[in-house]
PDB file of C-alpha atoms in Angstrom:
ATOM      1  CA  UNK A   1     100.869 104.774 116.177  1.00 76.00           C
ATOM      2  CA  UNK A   2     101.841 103.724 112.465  1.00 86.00           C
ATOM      3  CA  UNK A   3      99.813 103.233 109.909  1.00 89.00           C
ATOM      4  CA  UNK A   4     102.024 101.275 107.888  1.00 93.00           C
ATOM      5  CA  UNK A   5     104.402  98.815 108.448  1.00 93.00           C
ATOM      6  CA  UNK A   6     108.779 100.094 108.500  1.00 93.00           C
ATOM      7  CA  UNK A   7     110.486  97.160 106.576  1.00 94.00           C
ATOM      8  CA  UNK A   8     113.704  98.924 105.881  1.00 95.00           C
ATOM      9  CA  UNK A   9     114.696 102.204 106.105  1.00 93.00           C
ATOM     10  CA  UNK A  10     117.966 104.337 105.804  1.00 93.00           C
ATOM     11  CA  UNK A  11     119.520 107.477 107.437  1.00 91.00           C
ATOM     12  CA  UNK A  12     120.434 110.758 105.770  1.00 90.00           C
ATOM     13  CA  UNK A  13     124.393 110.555 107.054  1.00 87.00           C
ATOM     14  CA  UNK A  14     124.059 114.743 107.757  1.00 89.00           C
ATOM     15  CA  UNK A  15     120.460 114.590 109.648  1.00 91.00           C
ATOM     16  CA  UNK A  16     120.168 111.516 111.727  1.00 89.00           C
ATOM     17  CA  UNK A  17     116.793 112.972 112.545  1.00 95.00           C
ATOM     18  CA  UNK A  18     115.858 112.561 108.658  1.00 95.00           C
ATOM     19  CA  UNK A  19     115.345 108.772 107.192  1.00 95.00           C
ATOM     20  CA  UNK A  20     113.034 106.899 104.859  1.00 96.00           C
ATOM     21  CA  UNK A  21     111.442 103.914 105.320  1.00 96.00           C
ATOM     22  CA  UNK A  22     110.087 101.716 102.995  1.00 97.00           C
ATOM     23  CA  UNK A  23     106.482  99.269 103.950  1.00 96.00           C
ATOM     24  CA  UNK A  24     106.782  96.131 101.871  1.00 94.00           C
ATOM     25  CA  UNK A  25     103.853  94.468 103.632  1.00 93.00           C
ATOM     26  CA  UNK A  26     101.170  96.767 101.189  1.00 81.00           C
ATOM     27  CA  UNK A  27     100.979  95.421  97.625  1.00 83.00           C
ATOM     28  CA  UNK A  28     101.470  99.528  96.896  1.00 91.00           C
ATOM     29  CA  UNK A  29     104.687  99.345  98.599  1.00 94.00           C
ATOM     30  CA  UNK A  30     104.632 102.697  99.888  1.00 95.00           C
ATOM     31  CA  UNK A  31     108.002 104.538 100.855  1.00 96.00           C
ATOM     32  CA  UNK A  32     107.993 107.761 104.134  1.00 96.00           C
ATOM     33  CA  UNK A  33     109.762 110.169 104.616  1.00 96.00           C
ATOM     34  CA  UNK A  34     110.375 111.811 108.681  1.00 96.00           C
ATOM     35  CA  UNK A  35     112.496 115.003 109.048  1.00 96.00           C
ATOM     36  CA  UNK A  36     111.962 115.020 112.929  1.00 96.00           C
ATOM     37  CA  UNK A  37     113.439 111.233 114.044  1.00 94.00           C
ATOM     38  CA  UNK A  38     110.138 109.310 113.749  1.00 94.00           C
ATOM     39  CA  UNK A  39     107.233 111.537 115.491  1.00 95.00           C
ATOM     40  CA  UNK A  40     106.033 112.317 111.850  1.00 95.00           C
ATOM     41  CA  UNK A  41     105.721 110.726 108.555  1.00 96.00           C
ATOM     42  CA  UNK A  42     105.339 111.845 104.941  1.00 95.00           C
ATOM     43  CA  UNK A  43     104.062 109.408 102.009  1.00 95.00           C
ATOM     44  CA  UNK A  44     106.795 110.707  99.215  1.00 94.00           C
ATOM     45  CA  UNK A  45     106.886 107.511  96.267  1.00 93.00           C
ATOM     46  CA  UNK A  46     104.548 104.224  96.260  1.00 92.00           C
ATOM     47  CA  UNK A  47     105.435 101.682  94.119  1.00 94.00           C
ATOM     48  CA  UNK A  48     108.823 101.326  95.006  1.00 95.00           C
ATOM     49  CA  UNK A  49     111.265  98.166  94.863  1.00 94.00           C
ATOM     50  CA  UNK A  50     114.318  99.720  95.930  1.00 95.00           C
ATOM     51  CA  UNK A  51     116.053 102.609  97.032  1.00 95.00           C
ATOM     52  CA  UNK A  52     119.544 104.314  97.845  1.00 94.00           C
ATOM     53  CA  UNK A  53     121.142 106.877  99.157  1.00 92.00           C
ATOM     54  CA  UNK A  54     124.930 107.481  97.467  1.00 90.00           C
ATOM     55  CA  UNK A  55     127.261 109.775  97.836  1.00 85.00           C
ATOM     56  CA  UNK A  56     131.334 109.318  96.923  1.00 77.00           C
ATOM     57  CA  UNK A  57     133.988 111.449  97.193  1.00 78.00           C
ATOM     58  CA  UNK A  58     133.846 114.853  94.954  1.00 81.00           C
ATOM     59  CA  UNK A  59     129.947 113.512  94.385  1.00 84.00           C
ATOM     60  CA  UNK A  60     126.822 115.533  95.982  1.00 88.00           C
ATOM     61  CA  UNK A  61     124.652 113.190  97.865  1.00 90.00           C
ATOM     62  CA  UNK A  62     121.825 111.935  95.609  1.00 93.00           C
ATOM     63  CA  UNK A  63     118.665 109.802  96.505  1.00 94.00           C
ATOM     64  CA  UNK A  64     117.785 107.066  93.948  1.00 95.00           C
ATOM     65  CA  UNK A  65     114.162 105.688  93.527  1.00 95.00           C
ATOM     66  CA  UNK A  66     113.729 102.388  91.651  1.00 95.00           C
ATOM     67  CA  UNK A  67     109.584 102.380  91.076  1.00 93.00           C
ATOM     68  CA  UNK A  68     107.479  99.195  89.537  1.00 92.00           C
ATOM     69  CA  UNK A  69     105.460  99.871  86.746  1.00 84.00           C
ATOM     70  CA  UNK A  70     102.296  98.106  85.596  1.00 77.00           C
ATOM     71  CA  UNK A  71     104.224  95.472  83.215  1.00 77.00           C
ATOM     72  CA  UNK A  72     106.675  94.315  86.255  1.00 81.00           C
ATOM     73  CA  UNK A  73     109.396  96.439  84.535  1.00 89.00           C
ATOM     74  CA  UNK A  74     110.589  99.909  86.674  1.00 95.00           C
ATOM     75  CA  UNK A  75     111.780 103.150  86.063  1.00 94.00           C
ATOM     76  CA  UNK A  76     115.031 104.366  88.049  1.00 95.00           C
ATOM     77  CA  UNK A  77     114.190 108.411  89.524  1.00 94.00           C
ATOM     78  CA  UNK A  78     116.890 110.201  91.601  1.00 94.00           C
ATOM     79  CA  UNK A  79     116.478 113.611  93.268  1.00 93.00           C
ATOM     80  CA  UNK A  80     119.140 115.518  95.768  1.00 91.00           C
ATOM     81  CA  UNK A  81     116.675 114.829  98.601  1.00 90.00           C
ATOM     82  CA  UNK A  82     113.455 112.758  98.976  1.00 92.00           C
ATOM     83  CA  UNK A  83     111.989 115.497  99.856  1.00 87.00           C
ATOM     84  CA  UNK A  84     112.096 116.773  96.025  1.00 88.00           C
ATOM     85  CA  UNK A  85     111.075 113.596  94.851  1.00 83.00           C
ATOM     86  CA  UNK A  86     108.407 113.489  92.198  1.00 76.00           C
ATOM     87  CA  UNK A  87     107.717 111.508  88.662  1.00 66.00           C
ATOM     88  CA  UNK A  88     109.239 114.377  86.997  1.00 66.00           C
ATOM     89  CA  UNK A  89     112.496 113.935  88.466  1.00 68.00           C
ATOM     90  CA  UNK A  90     115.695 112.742  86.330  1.00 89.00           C
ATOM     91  CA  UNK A  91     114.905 109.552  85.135  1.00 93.00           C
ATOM     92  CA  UNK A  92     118.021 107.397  85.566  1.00 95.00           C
ATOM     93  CA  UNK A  93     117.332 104.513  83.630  1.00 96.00           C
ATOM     94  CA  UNK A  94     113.989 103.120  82.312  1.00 95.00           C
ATOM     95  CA  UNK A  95     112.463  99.620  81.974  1.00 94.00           C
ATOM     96  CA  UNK A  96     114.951  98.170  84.366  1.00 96.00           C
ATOM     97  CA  UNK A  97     114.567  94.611  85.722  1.00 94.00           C
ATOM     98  CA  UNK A  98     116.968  95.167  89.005  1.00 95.00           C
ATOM     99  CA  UNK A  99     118.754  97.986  89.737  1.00 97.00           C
ATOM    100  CA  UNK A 100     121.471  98.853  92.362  1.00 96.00           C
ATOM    101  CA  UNK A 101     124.726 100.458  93.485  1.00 95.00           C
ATOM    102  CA  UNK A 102     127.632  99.191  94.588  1.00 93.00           C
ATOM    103  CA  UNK A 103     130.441 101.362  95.564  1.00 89.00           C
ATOM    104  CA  UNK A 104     131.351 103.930  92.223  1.00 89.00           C
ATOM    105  CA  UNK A 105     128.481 101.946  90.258  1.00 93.00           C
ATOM    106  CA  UNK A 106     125.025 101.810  89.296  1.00 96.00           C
ATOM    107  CA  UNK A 107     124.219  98.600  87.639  1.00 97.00           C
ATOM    108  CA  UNK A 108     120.824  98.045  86.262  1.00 98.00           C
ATOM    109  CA  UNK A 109     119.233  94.943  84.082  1.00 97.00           C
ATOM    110  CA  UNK A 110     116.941  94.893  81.183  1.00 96.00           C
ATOM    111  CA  UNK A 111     115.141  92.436  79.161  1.00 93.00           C
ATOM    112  CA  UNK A 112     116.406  91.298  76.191  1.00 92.00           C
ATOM    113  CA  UNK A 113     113.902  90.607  73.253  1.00 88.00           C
ATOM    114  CA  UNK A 114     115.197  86.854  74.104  1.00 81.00           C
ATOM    115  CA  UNK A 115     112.673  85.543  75.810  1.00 79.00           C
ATOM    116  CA  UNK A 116     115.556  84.158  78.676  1.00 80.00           C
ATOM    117  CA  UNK A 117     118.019  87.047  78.585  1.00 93.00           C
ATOM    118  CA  UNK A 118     119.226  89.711  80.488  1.00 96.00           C
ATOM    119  CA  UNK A 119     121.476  92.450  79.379  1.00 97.00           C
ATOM    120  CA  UNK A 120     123.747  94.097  82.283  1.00 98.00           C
ATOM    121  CA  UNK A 121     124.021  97.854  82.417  1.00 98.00           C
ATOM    122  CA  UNK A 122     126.805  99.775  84.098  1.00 96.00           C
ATOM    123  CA  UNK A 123     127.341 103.179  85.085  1.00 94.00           C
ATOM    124  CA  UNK A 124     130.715 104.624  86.922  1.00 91.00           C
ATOM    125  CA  UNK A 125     130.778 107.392  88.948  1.00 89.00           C
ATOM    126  CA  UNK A 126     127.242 108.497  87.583  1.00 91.00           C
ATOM    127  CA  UNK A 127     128.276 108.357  83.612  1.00 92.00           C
ATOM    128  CA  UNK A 128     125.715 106.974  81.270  1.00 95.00           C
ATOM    129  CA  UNK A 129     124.997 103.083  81.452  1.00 97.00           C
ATOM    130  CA  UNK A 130     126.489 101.453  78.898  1.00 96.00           C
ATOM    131  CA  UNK A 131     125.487  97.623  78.204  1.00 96.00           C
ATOM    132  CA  UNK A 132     128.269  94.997  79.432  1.00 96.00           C
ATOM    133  CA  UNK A 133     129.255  92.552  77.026  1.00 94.00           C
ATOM    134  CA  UNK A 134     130.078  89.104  78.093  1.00 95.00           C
ATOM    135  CA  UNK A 135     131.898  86.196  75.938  1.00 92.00           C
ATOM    136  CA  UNK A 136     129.182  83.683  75.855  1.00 94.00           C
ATOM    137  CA  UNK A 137     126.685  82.394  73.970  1.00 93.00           C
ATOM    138  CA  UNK A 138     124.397  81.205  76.623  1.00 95.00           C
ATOM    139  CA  UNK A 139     121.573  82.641  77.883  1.00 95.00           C
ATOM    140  CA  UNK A 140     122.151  85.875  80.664  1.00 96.00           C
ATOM    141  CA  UNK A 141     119.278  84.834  83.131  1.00 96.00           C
ATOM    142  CA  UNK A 142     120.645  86.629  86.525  1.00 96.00           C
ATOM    143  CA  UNK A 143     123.150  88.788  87.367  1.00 97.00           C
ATOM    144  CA  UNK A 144     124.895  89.022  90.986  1.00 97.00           C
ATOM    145  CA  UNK A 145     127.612  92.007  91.292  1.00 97.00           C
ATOM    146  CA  UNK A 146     129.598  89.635  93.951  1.00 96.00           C
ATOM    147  CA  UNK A 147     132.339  92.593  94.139  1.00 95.00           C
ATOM    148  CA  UNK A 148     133.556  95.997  92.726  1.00 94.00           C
ATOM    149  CA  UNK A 149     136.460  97.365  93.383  1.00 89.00           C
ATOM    150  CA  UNK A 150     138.499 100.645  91.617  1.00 81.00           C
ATOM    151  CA  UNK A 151     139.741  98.624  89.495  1.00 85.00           C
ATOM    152  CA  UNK A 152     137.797  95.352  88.514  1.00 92.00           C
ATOM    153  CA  UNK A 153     133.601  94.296  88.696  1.00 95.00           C
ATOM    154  CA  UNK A 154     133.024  90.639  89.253  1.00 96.00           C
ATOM    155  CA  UNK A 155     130.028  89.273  88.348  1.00 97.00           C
ATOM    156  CA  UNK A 156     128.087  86.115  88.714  1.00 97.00           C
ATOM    157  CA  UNK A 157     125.779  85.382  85.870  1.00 97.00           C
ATOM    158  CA  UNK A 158     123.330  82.400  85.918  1.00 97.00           C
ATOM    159  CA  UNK A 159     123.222  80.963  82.652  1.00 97.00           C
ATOM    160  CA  UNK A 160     120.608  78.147  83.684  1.00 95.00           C
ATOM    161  CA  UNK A 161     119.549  76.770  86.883  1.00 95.00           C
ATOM    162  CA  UNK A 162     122.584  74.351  87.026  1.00 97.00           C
ATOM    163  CA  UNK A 163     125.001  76.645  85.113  1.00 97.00           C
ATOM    164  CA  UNK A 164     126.689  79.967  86.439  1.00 97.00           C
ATOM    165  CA  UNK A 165     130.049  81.717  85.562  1.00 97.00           C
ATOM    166  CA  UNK A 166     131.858  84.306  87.352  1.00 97.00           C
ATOM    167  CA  UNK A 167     133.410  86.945  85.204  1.00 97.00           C
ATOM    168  CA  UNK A 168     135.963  89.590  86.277  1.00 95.00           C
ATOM    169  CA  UNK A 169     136.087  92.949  84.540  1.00 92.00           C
ATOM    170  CA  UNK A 170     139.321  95.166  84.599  1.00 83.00           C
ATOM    171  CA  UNK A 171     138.875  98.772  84.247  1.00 74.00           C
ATOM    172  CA  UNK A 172     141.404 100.889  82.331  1.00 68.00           C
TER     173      UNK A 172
END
């Protein structure tokens, strides 16, 4: 029997017999951690909005941990395993409004000190973030990452709730 209810979880490609799984019903939004396929479970992070597992080609497999703070904001935590997970791990990026990881990239969002903007953060291949610049002057209310490829990130930004405009980045 659980005590807690498995919303989403993901597998540890190496160990099938190791996942996570994350219970959104809670307010706490507590995330588990089995090693033996299920029979047991470990509370390892509570708090959490998001998580990911990412590895890449000539990259070591590293768990990511996006965690809610008090003011709505979160903190982004990785660790090599979720075992080692703690709030004293590496600290990824902080006050992050979404984070995630498509392909090569990390993207993460932050408030601006505009009351309706956005800025859009973007790491490749697990560089530092640096802050994407887009040729507008309208507000940056959401982000969507609608594709990444090796060579170009397109993204959807909603500018109001009647306006959005896709933009394409190349890579050099």
């Amino acid at each position: 029997d659980l005590n807690f209810h498995p919303n989403e979880l993901a597998f540890d490609e190496e160990f099938p017999s190791k996942y996570v799984v994350l219970d959104k019903v809670g307010s706490n939004r507590m995330l588990y951690l089995t090693l033996d396929g299920g029979k047991s479970f470990k509370l390892i992070q509570n708090y959490v909005k998001t998580f990911y597992w990412s590895s890449g080609p000539g990259f070591s497999k590293v768990f990511y941990v996006e965690r809610w703070k008090p003011d709505r904001n979160s903190t982004v935590i990785s660790a090599n395993d979720p075992t080692e997970l703690n709030d004293a791990n590496n600290v990824v990026f902080l006050e992050a409004r979404d984070f995630q990881i498509k392909g090569d990239y990390m993207f993460a969002t932050r408030q601006t000190k505009e009351k309706n903007t956005l800025s859009l953060y973007i790491s490749h291949q697990r560089g530092p973030f640096y802050k994407a610049e887009f040729q507008t002057e309208l507000d940056l209310r959401k982000f969507h990452i609608a594709d990444v490829t090796d060579k170009r990130i397109f993204v959807s930004v909603m500018h109001t709730d009647n306006l959005a405009h896709l933009y394409v980045s190349e890579i050099n």
